[in-house]
XYZ file of C-alpha atoms in Angstrom:
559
model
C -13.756 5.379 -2.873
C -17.274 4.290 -2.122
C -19.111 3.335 -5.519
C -22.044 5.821 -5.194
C -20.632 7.978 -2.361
C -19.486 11.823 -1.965
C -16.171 11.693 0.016
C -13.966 8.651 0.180
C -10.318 7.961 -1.179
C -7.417 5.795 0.288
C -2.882 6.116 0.729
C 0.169 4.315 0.053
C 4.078 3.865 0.970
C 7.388 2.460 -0.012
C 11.565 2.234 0.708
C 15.279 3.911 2.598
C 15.477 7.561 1.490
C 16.524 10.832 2.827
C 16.355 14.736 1.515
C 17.829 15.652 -0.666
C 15.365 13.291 -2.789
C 17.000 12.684 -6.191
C 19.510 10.405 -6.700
C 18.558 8.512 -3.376
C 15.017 8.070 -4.775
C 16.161 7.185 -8.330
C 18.383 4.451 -6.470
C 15.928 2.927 -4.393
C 13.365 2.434 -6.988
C 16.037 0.786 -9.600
C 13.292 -2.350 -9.809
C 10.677 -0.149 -10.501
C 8.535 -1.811 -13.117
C 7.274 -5.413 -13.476
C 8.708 -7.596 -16.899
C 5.379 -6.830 -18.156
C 5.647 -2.812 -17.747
C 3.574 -2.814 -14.380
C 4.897 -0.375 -12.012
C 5.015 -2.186 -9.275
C 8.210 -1.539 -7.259
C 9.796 -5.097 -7.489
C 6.452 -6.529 -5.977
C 7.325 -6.714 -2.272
C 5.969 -3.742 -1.222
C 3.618 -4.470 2.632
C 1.946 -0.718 2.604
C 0.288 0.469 5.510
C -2.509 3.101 4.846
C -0.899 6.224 6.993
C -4.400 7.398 8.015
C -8.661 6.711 8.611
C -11.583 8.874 7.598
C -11.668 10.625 10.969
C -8.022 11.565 11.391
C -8.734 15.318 10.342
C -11.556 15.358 13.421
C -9.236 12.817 16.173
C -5.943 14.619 15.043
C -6.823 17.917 13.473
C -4.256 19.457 11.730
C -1.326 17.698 13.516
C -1.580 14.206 11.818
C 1.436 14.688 10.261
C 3.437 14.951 13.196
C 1.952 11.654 14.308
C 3.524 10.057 11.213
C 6.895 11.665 11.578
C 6.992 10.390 15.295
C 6.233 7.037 14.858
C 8.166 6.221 11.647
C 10.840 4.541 13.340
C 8.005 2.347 14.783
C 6.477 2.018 11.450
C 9.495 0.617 10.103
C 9.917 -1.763 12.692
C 6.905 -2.829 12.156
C 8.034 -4.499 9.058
C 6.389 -1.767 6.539
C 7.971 -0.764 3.503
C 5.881 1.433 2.245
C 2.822 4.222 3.405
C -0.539 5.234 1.804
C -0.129 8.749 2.546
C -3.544 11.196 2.857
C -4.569 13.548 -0.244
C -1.952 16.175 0.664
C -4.099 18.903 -0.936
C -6.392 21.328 1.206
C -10.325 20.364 1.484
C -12.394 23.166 2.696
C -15.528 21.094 2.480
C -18.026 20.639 4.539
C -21.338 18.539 5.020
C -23.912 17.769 7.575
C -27.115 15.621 7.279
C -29.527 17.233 10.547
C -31.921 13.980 9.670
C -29.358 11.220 11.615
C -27.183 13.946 12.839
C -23.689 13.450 10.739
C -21.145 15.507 8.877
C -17.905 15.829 7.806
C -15.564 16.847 5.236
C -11.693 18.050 4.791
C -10.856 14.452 3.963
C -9.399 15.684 0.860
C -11.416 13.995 -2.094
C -13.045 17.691 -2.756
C -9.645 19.254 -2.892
C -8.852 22.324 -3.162
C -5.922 23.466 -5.188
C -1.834 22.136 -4.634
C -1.112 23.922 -1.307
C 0.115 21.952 1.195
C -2.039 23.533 4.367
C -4.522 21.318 5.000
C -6.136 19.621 7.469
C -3.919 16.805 8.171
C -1.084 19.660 8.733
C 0.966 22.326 7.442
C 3.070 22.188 4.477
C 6.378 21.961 6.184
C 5.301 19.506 8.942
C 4.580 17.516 5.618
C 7.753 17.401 4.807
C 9.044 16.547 8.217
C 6.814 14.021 8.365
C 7.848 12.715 4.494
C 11.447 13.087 5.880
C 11.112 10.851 8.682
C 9.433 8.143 7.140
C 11.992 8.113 4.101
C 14.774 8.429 6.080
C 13.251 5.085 8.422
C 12.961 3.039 5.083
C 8.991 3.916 4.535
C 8.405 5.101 1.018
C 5.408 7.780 0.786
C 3.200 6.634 -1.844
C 0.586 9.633 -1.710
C -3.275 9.854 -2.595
C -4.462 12.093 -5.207
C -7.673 13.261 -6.876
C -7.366 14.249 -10.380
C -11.377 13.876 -11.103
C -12.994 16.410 -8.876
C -13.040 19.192 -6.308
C -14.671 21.728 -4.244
C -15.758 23.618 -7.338
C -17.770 25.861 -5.278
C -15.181 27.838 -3.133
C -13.786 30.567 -3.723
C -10.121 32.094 -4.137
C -9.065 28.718 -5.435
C -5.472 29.121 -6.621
C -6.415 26.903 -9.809
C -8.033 29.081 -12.284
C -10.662 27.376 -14.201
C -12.561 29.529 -15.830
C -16.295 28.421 -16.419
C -17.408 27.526 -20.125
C -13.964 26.707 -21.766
C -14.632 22.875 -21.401
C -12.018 22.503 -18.224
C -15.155 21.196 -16.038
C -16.965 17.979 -16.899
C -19.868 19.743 -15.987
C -19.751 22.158 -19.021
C -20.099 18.784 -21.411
C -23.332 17.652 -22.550
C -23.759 14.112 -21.136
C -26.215 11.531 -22.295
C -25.849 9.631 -18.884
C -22.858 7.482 -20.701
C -18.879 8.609 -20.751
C -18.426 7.617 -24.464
C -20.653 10.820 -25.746
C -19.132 12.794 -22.910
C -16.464 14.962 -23.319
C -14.346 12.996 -20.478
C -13.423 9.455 -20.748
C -14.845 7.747 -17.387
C -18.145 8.264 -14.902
C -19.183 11.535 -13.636
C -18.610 11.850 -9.899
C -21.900 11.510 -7.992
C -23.478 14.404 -10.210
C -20.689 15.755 -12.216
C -20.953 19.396 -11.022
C -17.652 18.871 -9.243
C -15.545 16.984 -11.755
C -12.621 18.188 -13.888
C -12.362 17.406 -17.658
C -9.340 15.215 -17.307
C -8.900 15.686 -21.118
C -8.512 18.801 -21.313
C -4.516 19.624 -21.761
C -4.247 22.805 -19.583
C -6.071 20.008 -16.311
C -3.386 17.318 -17.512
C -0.629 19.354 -17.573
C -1.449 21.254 -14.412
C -1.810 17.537 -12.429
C 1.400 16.273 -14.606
C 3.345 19.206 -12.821
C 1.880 18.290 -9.455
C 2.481 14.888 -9.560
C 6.433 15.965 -10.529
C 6.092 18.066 -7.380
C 5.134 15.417 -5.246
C 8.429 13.189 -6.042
C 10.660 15.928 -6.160
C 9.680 18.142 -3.382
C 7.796 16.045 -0.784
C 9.308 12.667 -1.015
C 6.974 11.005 -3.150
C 8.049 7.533 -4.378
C 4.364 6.975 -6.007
C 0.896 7.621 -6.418
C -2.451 6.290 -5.323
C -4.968 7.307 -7.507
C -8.799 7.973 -6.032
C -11.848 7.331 -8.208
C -9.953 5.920 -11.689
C -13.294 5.155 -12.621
C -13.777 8.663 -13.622
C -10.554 9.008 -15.958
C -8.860 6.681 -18.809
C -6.102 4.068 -17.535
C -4.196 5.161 -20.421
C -3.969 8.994 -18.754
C -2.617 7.676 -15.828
C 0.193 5.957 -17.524
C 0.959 9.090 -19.093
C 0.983 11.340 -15.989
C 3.188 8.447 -14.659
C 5.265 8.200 -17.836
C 5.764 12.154 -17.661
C 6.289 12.340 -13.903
C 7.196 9.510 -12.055
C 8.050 6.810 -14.675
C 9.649 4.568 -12.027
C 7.385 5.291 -9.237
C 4.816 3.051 -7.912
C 1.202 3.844 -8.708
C -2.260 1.877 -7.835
C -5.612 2.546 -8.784
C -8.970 2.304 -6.985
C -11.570 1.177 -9.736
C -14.627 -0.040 -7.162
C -17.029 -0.574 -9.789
C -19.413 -3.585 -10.345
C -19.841 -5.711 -13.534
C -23.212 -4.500 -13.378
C -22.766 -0.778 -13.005
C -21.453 -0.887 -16.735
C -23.744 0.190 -19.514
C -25.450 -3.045 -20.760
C -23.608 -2.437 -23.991
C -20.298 -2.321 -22.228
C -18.494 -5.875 -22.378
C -17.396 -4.925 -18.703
C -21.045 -5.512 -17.577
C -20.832 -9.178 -18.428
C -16.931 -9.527 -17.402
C -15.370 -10.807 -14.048
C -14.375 -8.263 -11.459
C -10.892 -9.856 -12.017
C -11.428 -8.918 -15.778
C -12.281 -5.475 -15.489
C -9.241 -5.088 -12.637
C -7.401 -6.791 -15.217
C -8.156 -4.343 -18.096
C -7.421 -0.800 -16.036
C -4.304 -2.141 -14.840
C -3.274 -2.947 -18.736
C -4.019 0.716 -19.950
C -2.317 2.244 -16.777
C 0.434 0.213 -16.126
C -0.406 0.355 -12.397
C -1.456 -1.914 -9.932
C -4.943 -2.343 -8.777
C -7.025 -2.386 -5.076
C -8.024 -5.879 -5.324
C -11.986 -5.657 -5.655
C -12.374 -8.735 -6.736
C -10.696 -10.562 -3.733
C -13.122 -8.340 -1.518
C -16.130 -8.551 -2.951
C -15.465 -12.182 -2.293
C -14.738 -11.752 1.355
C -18.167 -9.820 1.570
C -20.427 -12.049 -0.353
C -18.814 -15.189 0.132
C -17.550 -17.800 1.999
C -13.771 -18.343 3.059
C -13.324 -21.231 0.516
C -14.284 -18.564 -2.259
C -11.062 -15.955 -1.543
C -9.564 -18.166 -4.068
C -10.940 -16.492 -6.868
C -9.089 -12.983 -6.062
C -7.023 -11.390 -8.208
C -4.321 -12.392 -6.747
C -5.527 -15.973 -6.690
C -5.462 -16.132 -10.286
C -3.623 -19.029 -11.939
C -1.554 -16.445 -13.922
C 1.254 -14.355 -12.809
C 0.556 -11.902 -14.503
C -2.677 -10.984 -12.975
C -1.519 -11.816 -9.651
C 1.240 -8.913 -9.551
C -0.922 -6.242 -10.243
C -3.183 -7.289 -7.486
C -3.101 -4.804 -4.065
C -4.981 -6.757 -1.612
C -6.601 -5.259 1.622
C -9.186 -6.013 4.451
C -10.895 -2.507 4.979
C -9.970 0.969 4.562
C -11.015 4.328 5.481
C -13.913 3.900 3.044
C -14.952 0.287 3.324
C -14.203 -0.053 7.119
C -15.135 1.607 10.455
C -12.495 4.987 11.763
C -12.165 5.813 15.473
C -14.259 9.281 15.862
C -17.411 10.320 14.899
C -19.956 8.494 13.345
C -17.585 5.578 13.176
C -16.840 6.464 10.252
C -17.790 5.242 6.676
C -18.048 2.022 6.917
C -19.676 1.040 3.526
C -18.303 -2.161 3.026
C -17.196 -3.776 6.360
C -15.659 -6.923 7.004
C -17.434 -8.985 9.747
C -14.691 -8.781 12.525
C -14.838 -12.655 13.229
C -13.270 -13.097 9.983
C -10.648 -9.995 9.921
C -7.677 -12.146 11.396
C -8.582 -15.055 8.763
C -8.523 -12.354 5.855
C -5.148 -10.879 7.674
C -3.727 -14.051 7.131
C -4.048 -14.703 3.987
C -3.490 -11.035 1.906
C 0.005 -11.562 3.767
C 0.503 -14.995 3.497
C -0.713 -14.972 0.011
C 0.355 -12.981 -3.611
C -0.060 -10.025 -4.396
C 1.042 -6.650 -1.949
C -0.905 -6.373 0.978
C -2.227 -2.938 2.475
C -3.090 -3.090 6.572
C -5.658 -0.524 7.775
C -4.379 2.060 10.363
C -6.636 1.713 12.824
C -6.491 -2.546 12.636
C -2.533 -1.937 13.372
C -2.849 1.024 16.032
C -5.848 1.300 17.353
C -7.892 -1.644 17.802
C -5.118 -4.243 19.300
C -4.296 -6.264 15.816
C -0.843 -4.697 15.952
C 0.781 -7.835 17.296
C -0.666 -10.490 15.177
C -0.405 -8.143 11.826
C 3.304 -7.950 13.394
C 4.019 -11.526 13.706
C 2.349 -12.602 9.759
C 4.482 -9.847 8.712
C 7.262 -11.608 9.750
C 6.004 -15.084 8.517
C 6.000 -13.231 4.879
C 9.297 -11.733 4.854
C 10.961 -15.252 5.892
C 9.370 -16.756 2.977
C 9.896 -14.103 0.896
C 6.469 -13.844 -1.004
C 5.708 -11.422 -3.678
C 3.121 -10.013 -5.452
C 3.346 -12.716 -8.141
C 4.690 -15.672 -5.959
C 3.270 -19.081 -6.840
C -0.077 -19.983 -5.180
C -1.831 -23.579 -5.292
C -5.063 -24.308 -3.700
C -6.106 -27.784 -2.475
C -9.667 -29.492 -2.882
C -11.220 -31.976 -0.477
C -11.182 -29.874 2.570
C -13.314 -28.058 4.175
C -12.415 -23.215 4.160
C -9.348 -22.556 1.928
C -5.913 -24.547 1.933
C -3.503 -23.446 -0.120
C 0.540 -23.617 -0.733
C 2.295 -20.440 -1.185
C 6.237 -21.090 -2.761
C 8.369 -17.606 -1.707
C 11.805 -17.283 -2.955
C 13.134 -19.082 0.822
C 9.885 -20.670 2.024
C 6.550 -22.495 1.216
C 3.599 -21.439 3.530
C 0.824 -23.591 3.594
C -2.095 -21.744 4.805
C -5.396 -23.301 6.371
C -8.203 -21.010 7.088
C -11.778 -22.635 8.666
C -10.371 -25.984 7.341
C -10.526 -29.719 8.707
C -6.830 -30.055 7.360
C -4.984 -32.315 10.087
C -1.829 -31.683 9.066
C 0.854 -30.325 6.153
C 1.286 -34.095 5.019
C -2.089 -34.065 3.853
C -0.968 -31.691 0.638
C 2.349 -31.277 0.565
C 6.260 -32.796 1.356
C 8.458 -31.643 3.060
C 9.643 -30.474 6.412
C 6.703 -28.205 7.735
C 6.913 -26.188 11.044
C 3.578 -24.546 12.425
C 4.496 -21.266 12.070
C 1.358 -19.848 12.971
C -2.122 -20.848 15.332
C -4.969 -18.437 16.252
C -8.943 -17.945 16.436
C -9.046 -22.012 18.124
C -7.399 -23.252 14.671
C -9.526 -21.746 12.193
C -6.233 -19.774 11.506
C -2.966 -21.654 10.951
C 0.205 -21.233 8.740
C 2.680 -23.916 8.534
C 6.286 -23.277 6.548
C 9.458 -24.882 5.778
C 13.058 -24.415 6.341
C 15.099 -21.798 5.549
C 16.377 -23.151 2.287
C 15.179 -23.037 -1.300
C 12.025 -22.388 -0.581
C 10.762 -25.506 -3.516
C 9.393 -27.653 0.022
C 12.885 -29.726 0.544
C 13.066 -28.416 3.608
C 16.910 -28.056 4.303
C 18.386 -25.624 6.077
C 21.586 -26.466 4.901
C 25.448 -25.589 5.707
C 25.518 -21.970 8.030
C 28.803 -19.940 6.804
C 30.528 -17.297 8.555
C 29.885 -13.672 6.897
C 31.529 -10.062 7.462
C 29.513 -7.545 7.998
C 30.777 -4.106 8.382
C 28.831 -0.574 8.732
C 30.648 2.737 8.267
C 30.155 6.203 9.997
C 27.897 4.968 12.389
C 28.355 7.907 14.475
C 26.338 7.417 17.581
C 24.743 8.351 20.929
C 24.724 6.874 24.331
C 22.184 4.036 24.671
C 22.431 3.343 20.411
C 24.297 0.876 18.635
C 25.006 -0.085 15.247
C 22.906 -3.315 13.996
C 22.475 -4.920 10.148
C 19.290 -6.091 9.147
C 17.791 -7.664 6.147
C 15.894 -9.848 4.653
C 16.260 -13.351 5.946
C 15.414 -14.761 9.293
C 19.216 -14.576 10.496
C 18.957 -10.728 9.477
C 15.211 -9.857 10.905
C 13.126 -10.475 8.144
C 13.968 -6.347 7.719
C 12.044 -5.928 11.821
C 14.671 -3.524 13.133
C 13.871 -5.620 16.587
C 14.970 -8.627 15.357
C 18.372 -7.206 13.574
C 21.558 -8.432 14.877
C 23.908 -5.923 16.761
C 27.858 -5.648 15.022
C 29.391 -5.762 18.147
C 33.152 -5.163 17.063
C 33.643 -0.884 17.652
C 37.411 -1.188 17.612
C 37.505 0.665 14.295
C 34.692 3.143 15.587
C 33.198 4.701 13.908
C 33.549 1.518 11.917
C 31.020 -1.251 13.421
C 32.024 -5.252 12.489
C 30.803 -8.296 13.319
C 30.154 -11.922 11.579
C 27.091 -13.535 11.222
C 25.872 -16.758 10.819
C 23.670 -17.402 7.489
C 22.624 -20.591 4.809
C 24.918 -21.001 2.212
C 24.734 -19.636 -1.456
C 21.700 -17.591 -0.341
C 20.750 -14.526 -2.215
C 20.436 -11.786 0.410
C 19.617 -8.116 1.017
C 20.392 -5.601 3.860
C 21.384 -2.321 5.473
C 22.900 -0.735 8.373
C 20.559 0.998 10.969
C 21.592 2.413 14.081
C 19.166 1.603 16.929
C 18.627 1.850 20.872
C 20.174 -0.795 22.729
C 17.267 -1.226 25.572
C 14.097 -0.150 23.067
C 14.185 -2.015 19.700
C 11.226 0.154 17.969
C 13.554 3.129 18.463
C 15.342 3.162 15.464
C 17.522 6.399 15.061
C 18.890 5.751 11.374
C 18.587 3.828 8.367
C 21.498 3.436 5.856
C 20.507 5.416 3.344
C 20.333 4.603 -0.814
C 19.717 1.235 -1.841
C 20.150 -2.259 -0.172
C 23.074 -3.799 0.173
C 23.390 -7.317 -1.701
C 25.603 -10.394 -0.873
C 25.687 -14.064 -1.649
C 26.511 -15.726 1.748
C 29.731 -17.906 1.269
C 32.092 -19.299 3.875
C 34.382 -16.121 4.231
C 32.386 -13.328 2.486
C 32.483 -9.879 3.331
C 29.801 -7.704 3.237
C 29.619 -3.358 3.777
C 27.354 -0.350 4.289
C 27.563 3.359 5.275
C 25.635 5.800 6.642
């Protein structure tokens, strides 16, 4: 959310699920947490945020159909998770007759917990949450546990006035360590909640519970954490959703601390660093963007998820705009506070998803504004080399922009942005391929083989492996394909999968494949259309099936 602003927030997604949610979800998010307690979902998570600041104007009250139709696309796509909008209603509403704008309904001045909102109707919510489990999207959904539309009525939250439930009942200095919350006032505090207060953290605890249980929920996105302690969100977490993923949006300058805070002579890294700690979430990547604002393309090196240690690097959540920073389709173009320059959106593109950390892509740069296909295509390059959030990064002096080597657990990446690099031989050995040339060479991505990934470059011996997918009961026009995470299985881009092609068993679907030896390798079973490769009908449900590939091996799934 916008540092000074009234509205703002952001959303989130992640894996293969289907109603009923228990079990399935429990299964799926078996790598929930980080060695160091982060929860972090294994740290391969590419989230697209489901939504922009206008969609409750473009799309009102039918967005969520929009996301239940295209989450076979979505999927295919190469997305494994979605920043869902605040699913809570927002009956606010603003105009400014001086330039002529308004809004509101966005959700950041919720409320209560029903479902009817703006962006759609409580059960088209859960169609829509359905969909995108049951395509191998995991809903990671925005919430707002500092404020709300305090003055409507009929909420169905009681809060009664003077029992210390609002922040604005507290006496406040102008400082949150005399206050009787523990974080900033939002804009002027008459709409904020007393996140201390047990009867507020229990009612949000119960929500949040609601949210995975009842609406597909593998995580939470929490707005404004500037305004509440880190260490409440790991207990709502802890409480609710101890294995989910959760990320925090702390857009707050070193300088915006009291002087007597050690945050307002700390690093943006260091202050990202410290939330993250007490929440045991991940963290929007400020620091990473406030570089892409103010400096130049050599300086995106000092991220977060630049940072020499692992650690830091796989809490970062890096992104290029969102509905608050960046422009919306719709009125008033949106907010557009903090704007990337839109010569340098494919250079940032490329490196959030050629670099650590897990990348978020901005709706409207994917669907609306004709990004889709070179989004699509890096996507790709990062699921080949199989980079995560804390993969090993190494930037290279003595050129000109930023050059640096990326080591995934198949591939290295070497990525040149702006750069006078001639060539991969320059930095590295190895067997380099270009993988990837745009904006006249300001933008390129070179990789190598399919092996190890340490820069040998082998693709070594291909084996013979059995696939097999049960139950895949189909319709005219579908087939049965597997699909996983190498480039022999798609790089998990249902368009890409390979059809089993033996039905003499049906509804028992075979086939071998060709893959590297003694490679470590996920996949599933999806049943797709023959003729349209975005129209994918089913996704295997539970979690991924594993294999080492070996001369031989034999390999199953089941719808």
């Amino acid at each position: 959310m916008k540092r000074y602003l009234r509205l703002a927030g952001l959303v989130l997604a992640l894996t293969p699920l289907a109603y009923p949610y228990g079990s399935l979800l429990e299964a799926a998010e078996a790598a929930g947490k980080s060695p160091n307690g982060v929860r972090y979902h294994g740290g391969d998570e590419i989230i697209l945020q489901g939504f922009h600041w206008n969609v409750v104007r473009t799309a009102p009250n039918n967005w969520y159909s929009t996301l239940a139709g295209m989450a076979p696309s979505i999927a295919a796509d190469g997305f494994s998770a979605i920043w869902m909008p605040v699913p809570w209603r927002d009956f606010s509403s603003w105009s400014d007759s001086s330039n002529g704008t308004s809004g509101g309904g966005e959700g950041y001045f919720w409320h209560d917990f029903n479902k009817n909102g703006r962006y759609g109707s409580d059960s088209l919510l859960k169609q829509a949450a359905s969909a995108l489990n049951g395509a191998g999207v995991k809903p990671i959904y925005d919430v707002v546990p500092n404020h709300m539309n305090r003055g409507y009525p009929d909420k169905e939250i009681n809060l009664p006035a003077g029992q210390g439930l609002w922040r604005n009942d507290c006496a406040d200095p102008g400082n949150y360590p005399n206050d009787c919350d523990d974080g900033d006032r939002f804009v002027g505090g008459d709409a904020d909640l007393n996140t201390g207060h047990p009867q507020n953290q229990a009612m949000f605890q119960q929500e949040f519970a609601n949210l995975r249980n009842n609406y597909g929920g593998a995580g939470l996105r929490f707005d404004f954490v500037r305004g509440y302690a880190g260490e409440r969100v790991d207990s709502w977490m802890g409480q609710a959703h101890d294995d989910g993923f959760c990320v925090g949006e702390l857009w707050k300058a070193p300088g915006e601390y009291p002087s007597w805070d050690w945050r307002n002579g700390a690093s943006w890294q260091q202050i990202l660093k410290d939330w993250s700690d007490r929440a045991k979430c991940t963290i929007f990547d400020f620091a990473l963007k406030e570089r892409m604002q103010n400096g130049s393309v050599s300086d995106w090196r000092h991220g977060l998820n630049g940072n020499p240690d692992p650690r830091w690097r796989e809490v970062a959540v890096t992104f290029v705009d969102n509905h608050d920073t960046g422009y919306s389709p719709g009125p008033n173009g949106g907010q557009h506070h903090w704007p990337l320059p839109d010569h340098l959106l494919k250079r940032a593109y490329a490196y959030i998803l050629a670099s650590p950390g897990m990348p978020v892509v901005y709706w409207s740069h994917m669907y609306d504004w004709g990004y889709g296909d070179f989004i699509r295509q890096l996507i790709q390059i990062r699921r080949a080399a199989g980079i995560k959030a804390d993969s090993a990064i190494q930037f290279h002096a003595g050129f000109s922009g930023l050059v640096a080597t990326v080591s995934g657990s198949q591939q290295q990446l070497l990525i040149a942005l702006d750069s006078n690099l001639e060539g991969p031989g320059q930095v590295a050995s190895g067997d380099f391929s270009q993988a990837l040339t745009s904006d006249n060479g300001q933008v390129r991505i070179w990789r190598t083989g399919t092996g190890t990934g340490t820069g040998s470059g082998g693709d070594g011996d291909l084996v013979s492996v059995n696939f097999r997918c049960d139950n895949g009961v189909t319709q005219p026009g579908d087939s049965v394909y597997a699909v996983g995470n190498s480039s022999e299985l798609g790089n998990w881009s249902p368009a890409a999968a390979v059809l089993l092609s033996d039905t003499s068993g049906y509804p028992t679907w075979r086939g071998a494949i060709s893959l590297p030896a003694q490679q470590a390798l996920e996949w599933k079973c999806i049943i797709r259309n023959e003729s349209n490769p975005t129209q994918v009908k089913s996704w295997q449900p539970g979690a991924n099936n594993s294999l080492t590939s070996a001369a031989g091996a034999s390999t199953s799934g089941s719808f």
